[in-house]
Coordinates of N, CA, C and O in Angstrom, one line a residue:
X13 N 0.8 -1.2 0.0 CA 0.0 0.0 0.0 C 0.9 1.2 0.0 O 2.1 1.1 0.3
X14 N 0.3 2.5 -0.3 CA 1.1 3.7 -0.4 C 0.0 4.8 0.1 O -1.2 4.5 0.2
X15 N 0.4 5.7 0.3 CA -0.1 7.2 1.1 C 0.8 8.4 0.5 O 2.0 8.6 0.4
X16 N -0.2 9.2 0.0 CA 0.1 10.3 -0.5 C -0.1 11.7 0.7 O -1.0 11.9 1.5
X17 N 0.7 12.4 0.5 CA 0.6 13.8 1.2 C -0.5 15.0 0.6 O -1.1 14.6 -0.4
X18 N -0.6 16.2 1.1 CA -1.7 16.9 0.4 C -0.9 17.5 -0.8 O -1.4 17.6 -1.9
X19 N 0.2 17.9 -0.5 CA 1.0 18.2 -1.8 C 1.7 17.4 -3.1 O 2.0 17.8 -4.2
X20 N 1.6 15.9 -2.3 CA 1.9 15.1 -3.4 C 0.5 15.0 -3.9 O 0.8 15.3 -5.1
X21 N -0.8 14.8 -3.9 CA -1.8 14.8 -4.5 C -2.0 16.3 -5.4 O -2.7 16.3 -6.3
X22 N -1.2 17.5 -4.9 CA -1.6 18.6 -5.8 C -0.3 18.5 -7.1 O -0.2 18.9 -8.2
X23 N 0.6 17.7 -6.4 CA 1.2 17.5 -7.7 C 0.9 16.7 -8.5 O 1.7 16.9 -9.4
X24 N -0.1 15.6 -8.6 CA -0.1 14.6 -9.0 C -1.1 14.9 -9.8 O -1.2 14.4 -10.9
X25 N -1.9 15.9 -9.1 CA -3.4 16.5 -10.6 C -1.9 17.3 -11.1 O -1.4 16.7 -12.1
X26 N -1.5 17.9 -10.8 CA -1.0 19.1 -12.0 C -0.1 18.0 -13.5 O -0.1 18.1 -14.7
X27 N 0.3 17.2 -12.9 CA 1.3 16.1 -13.8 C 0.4 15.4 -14.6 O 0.8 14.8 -15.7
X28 N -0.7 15.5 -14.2 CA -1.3 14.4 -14.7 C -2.1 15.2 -15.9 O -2.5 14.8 -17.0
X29 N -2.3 16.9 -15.4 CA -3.0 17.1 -16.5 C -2.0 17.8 -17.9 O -2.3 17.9 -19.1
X30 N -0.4 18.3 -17.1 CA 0.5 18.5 -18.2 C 0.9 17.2 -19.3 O 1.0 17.3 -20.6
X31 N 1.2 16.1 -18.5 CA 0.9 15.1 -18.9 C -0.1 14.4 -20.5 O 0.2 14.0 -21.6
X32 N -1.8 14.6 -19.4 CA -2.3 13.8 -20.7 C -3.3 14.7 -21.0 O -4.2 14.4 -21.7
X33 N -3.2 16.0 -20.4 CA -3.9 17.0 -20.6 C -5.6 16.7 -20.2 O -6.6 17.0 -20.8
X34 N -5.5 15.9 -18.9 CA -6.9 16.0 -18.4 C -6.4 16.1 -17.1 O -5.3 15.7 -16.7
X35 N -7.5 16.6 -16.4 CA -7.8 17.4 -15.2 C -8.2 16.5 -14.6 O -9.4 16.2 -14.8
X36 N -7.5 15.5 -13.4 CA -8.3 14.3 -12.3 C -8.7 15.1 -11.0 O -8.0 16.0 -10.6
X37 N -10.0 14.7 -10.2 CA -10.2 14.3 -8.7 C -9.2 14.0 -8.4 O -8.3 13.3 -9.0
X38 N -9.1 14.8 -7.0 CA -8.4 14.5 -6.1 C -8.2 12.5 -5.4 O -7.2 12.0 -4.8
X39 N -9.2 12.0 -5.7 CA -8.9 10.4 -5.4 C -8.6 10.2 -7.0 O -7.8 9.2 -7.0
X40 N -8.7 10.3 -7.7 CA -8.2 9.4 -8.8 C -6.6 10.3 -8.9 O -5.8 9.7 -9.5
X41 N -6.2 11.2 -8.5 CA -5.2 11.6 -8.6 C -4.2 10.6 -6.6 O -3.1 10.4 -6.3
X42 N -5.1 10.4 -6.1 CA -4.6 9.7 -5.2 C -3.7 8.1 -5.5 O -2.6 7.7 -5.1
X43 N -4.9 7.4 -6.5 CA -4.5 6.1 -7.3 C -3.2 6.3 -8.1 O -2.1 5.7 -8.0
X44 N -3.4 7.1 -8.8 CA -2.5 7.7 -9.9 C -0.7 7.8 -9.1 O 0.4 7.4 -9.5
X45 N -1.0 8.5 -7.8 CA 0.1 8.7 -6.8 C 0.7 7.4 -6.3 O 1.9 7.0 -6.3
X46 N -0.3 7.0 -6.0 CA -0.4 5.3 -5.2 C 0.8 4.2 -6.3 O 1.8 3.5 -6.1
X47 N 0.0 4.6 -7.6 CA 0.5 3.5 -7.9 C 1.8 3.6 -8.6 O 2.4 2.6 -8.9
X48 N 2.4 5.1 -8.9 CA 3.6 5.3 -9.1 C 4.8 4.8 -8.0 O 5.8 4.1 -8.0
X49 N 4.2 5.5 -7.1 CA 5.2 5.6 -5.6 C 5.1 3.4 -5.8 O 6.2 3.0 -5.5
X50 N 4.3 2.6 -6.1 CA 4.4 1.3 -5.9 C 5.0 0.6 -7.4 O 4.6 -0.5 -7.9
X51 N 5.7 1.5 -7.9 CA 6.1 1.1 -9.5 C 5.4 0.9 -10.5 O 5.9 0.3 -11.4
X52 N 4.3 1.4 -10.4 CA 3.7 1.2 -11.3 C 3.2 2.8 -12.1 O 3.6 3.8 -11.5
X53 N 2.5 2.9 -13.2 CA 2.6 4.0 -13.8 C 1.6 4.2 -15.1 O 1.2 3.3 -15.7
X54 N 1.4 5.1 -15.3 CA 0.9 5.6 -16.7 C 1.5 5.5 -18.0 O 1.0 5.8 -19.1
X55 N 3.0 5.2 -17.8 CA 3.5 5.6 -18.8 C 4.1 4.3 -19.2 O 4.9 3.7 -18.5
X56 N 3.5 3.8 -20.6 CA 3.7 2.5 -21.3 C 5.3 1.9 -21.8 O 5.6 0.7 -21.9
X57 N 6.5 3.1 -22.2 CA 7.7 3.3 -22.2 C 8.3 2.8 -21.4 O 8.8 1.7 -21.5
X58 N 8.4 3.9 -19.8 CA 9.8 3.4 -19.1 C 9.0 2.6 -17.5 O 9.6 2.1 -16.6
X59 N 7.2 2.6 -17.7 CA 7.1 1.4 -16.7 C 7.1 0.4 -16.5 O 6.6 -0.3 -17.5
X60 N 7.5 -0.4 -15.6 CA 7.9 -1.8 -15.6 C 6.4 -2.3 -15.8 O 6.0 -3.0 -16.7
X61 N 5.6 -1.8 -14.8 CA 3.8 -2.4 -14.8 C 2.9 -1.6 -14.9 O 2.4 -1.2 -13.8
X62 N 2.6 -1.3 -16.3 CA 1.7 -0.6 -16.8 C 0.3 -0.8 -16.3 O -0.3 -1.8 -16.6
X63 N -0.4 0.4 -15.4 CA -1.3 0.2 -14.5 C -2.4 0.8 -15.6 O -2.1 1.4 -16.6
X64 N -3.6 0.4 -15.2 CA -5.3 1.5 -15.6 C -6.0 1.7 -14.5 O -6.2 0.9 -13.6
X65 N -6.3 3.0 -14.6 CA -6.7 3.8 -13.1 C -7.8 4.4 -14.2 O -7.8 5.0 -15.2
X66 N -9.4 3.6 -13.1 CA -10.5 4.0 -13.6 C -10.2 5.2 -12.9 O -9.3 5.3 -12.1
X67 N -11.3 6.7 -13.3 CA -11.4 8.2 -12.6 C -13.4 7.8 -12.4 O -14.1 7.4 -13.3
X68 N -13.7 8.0 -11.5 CA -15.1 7.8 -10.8 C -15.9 8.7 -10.4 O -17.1 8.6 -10.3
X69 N -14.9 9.9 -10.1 CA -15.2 11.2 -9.7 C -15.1 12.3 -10.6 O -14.2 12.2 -11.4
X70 N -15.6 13.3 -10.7 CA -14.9 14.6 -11.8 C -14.5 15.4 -10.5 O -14.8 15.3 -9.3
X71 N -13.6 16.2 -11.1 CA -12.8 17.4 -10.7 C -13.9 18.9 -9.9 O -13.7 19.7 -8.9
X72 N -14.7 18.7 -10.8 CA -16.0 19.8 -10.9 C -16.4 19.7 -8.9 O -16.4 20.7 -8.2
X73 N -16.7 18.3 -8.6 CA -17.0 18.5 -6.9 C -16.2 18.8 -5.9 O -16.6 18.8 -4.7
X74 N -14.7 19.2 -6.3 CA -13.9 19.3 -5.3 C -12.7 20.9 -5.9 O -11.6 20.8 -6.2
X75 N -13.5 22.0 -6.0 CA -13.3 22.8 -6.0 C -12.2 22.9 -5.4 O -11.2 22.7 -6.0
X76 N -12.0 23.3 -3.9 CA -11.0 23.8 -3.2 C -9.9 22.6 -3.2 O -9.0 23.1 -2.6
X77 N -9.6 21.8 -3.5 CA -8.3 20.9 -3.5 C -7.9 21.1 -5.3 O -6.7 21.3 -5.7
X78 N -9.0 21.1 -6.2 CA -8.2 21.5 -7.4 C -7.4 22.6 -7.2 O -6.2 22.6 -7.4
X79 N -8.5 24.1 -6.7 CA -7.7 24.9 -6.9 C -6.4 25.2 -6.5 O -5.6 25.9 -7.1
X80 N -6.1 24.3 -5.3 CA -5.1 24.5 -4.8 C -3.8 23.6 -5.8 O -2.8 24.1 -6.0
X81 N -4.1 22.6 -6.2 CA -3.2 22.1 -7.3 C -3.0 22.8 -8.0 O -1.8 22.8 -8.4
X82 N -4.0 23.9 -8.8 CA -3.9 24.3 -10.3 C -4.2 25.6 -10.6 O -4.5 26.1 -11.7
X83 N -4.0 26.2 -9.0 CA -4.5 28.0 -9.0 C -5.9 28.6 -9.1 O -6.8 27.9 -8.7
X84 N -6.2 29.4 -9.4 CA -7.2 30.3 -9.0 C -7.7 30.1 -10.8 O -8.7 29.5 -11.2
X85 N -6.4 30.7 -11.6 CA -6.4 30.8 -12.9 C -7.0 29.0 -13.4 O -8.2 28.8 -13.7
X86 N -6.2 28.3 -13.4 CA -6.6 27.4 -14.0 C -7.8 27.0 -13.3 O -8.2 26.5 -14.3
X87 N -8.8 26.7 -12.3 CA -10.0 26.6 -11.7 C -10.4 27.3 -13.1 O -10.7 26.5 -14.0
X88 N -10.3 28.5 -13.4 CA -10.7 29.8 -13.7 C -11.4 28.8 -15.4 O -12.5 28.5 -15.8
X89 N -10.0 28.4 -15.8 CA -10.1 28.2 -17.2 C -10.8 26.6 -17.4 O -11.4 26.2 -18.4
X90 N -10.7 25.8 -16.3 CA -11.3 24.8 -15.9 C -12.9 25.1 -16.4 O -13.7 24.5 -17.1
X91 N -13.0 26.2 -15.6 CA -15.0 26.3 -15.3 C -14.8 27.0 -16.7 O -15.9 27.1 -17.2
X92 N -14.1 27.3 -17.3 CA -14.9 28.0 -19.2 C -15.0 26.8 -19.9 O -16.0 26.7 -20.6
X93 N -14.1 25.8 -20.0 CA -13.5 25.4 -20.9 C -13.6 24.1 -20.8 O -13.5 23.4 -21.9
X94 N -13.8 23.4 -19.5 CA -14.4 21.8 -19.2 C -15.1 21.4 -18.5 O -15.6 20.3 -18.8
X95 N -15.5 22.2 -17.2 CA -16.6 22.2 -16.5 C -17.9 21.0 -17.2 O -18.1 21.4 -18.3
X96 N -18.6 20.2 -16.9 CA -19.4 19.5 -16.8 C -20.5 20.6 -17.0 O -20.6 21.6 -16.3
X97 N -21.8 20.3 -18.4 CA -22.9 21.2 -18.3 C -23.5 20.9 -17.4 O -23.9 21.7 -16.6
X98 N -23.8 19.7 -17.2 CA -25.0 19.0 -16.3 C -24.6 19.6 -14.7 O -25.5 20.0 -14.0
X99 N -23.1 19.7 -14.2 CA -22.8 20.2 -13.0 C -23.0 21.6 -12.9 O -23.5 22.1 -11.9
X100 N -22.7 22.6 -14.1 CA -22.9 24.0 -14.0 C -24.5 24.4 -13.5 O -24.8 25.2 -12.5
X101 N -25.4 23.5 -14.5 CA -26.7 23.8 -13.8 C -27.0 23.1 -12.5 O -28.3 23.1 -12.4
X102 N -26.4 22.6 -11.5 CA -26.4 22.1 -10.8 C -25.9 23.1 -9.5 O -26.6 23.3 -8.5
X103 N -24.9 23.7 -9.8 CA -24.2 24.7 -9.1 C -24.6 25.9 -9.1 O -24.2 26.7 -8.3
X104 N -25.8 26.4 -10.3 CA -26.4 27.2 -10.2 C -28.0 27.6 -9.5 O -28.6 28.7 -9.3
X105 N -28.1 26.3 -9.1 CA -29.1 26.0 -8.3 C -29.3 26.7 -6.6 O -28.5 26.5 -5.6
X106 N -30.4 27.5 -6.4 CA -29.9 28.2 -4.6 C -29.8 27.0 -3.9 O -30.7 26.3 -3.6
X107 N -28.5 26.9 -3.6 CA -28.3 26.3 -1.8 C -29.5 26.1 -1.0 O -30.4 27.0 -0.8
X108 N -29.5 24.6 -0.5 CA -30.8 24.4 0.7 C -30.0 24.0 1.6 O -29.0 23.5 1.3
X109 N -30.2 24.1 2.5 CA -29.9 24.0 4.4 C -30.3 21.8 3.8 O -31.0 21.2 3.1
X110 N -29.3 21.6 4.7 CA -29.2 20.0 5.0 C -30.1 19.5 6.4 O -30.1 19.7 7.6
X111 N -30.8 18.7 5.5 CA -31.4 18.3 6.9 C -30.9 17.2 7.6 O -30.4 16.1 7.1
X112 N -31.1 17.6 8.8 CA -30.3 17.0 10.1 C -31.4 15.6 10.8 O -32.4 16.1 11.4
X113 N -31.4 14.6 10.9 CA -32.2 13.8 11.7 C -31.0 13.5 13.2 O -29.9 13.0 13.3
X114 N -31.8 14.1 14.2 CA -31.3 13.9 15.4 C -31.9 12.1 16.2 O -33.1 11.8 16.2
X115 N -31.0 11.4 16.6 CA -31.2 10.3 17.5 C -31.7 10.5 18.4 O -31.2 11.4 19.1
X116 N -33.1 9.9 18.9 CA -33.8 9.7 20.1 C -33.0 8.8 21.1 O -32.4 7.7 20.8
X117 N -33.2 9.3 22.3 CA -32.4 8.1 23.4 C -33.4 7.3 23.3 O -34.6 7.6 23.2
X118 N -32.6 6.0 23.5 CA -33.2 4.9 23.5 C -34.2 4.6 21.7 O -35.1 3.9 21.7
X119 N -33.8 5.2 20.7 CA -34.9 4.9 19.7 C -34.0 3.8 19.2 O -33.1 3.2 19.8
X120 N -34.7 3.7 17.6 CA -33.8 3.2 16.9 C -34.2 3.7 15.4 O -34.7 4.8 15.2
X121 N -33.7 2.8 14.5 CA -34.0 3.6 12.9 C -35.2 3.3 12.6 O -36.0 4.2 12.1
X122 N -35.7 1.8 12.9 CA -37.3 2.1 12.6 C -38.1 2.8 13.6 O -39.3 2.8 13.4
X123 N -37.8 3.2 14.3 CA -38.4 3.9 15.2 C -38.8 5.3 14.7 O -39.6 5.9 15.4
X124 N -38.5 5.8 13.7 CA -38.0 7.4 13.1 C -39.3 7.5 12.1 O -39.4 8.5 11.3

């Protein structure tokens, strides 16, 4: 197994999109980390074991960790230029308050 730091993950989106010129989540850029640091790799030339890393997630839900990988600017050029339509109208949507279910003592879930 392997463990990435928060900076090795902001490096790992930025590589990954100079690279193959796409923009990963922060967990598929975790895999991507994972599996270099364990020899394995994206790159079919000088890896010994040519890995495939499904991506599950888009980039689009984790605003504040892209940005921090890839700046203000590139967020910037992210949301013109690849942004997801189906998420844009999603994000344009007003915010609702989350609803909270509090535990009764002594209840249980069918109890609710």
């Amino acid at each position: 197994s392997a463990r990435l730091s928060d900076e090795e993950m902001c490096t790992t989106i930025r590589s990954t999109q100079e690279q193959f010129g796409y923009l990963v989540d922060p967990h598929t850029a975790i895999a991507i980390g994972a599996a270099q640091k364990l020899g394995c790799g994206l790159d079919r030339v000088t890896t010994v074991h040519p890995t495939v890393i499904l991506a599950t997630a888009s980039p689009c839900k984790f605003e504040e960790s892209v940005t921090a990988a890839i700046t203000g600017a590139g967020w910037a050029a992210y949301l013109q230029n690849g942004f997801p339509a189906a998420a844009r109208g999603i994000t344009e949507l007003p915010e609702r308050s989350p609803i909270v279910y509090l535990a009764k003592a002594g209840g249980t879930l069918s109890s609710w």
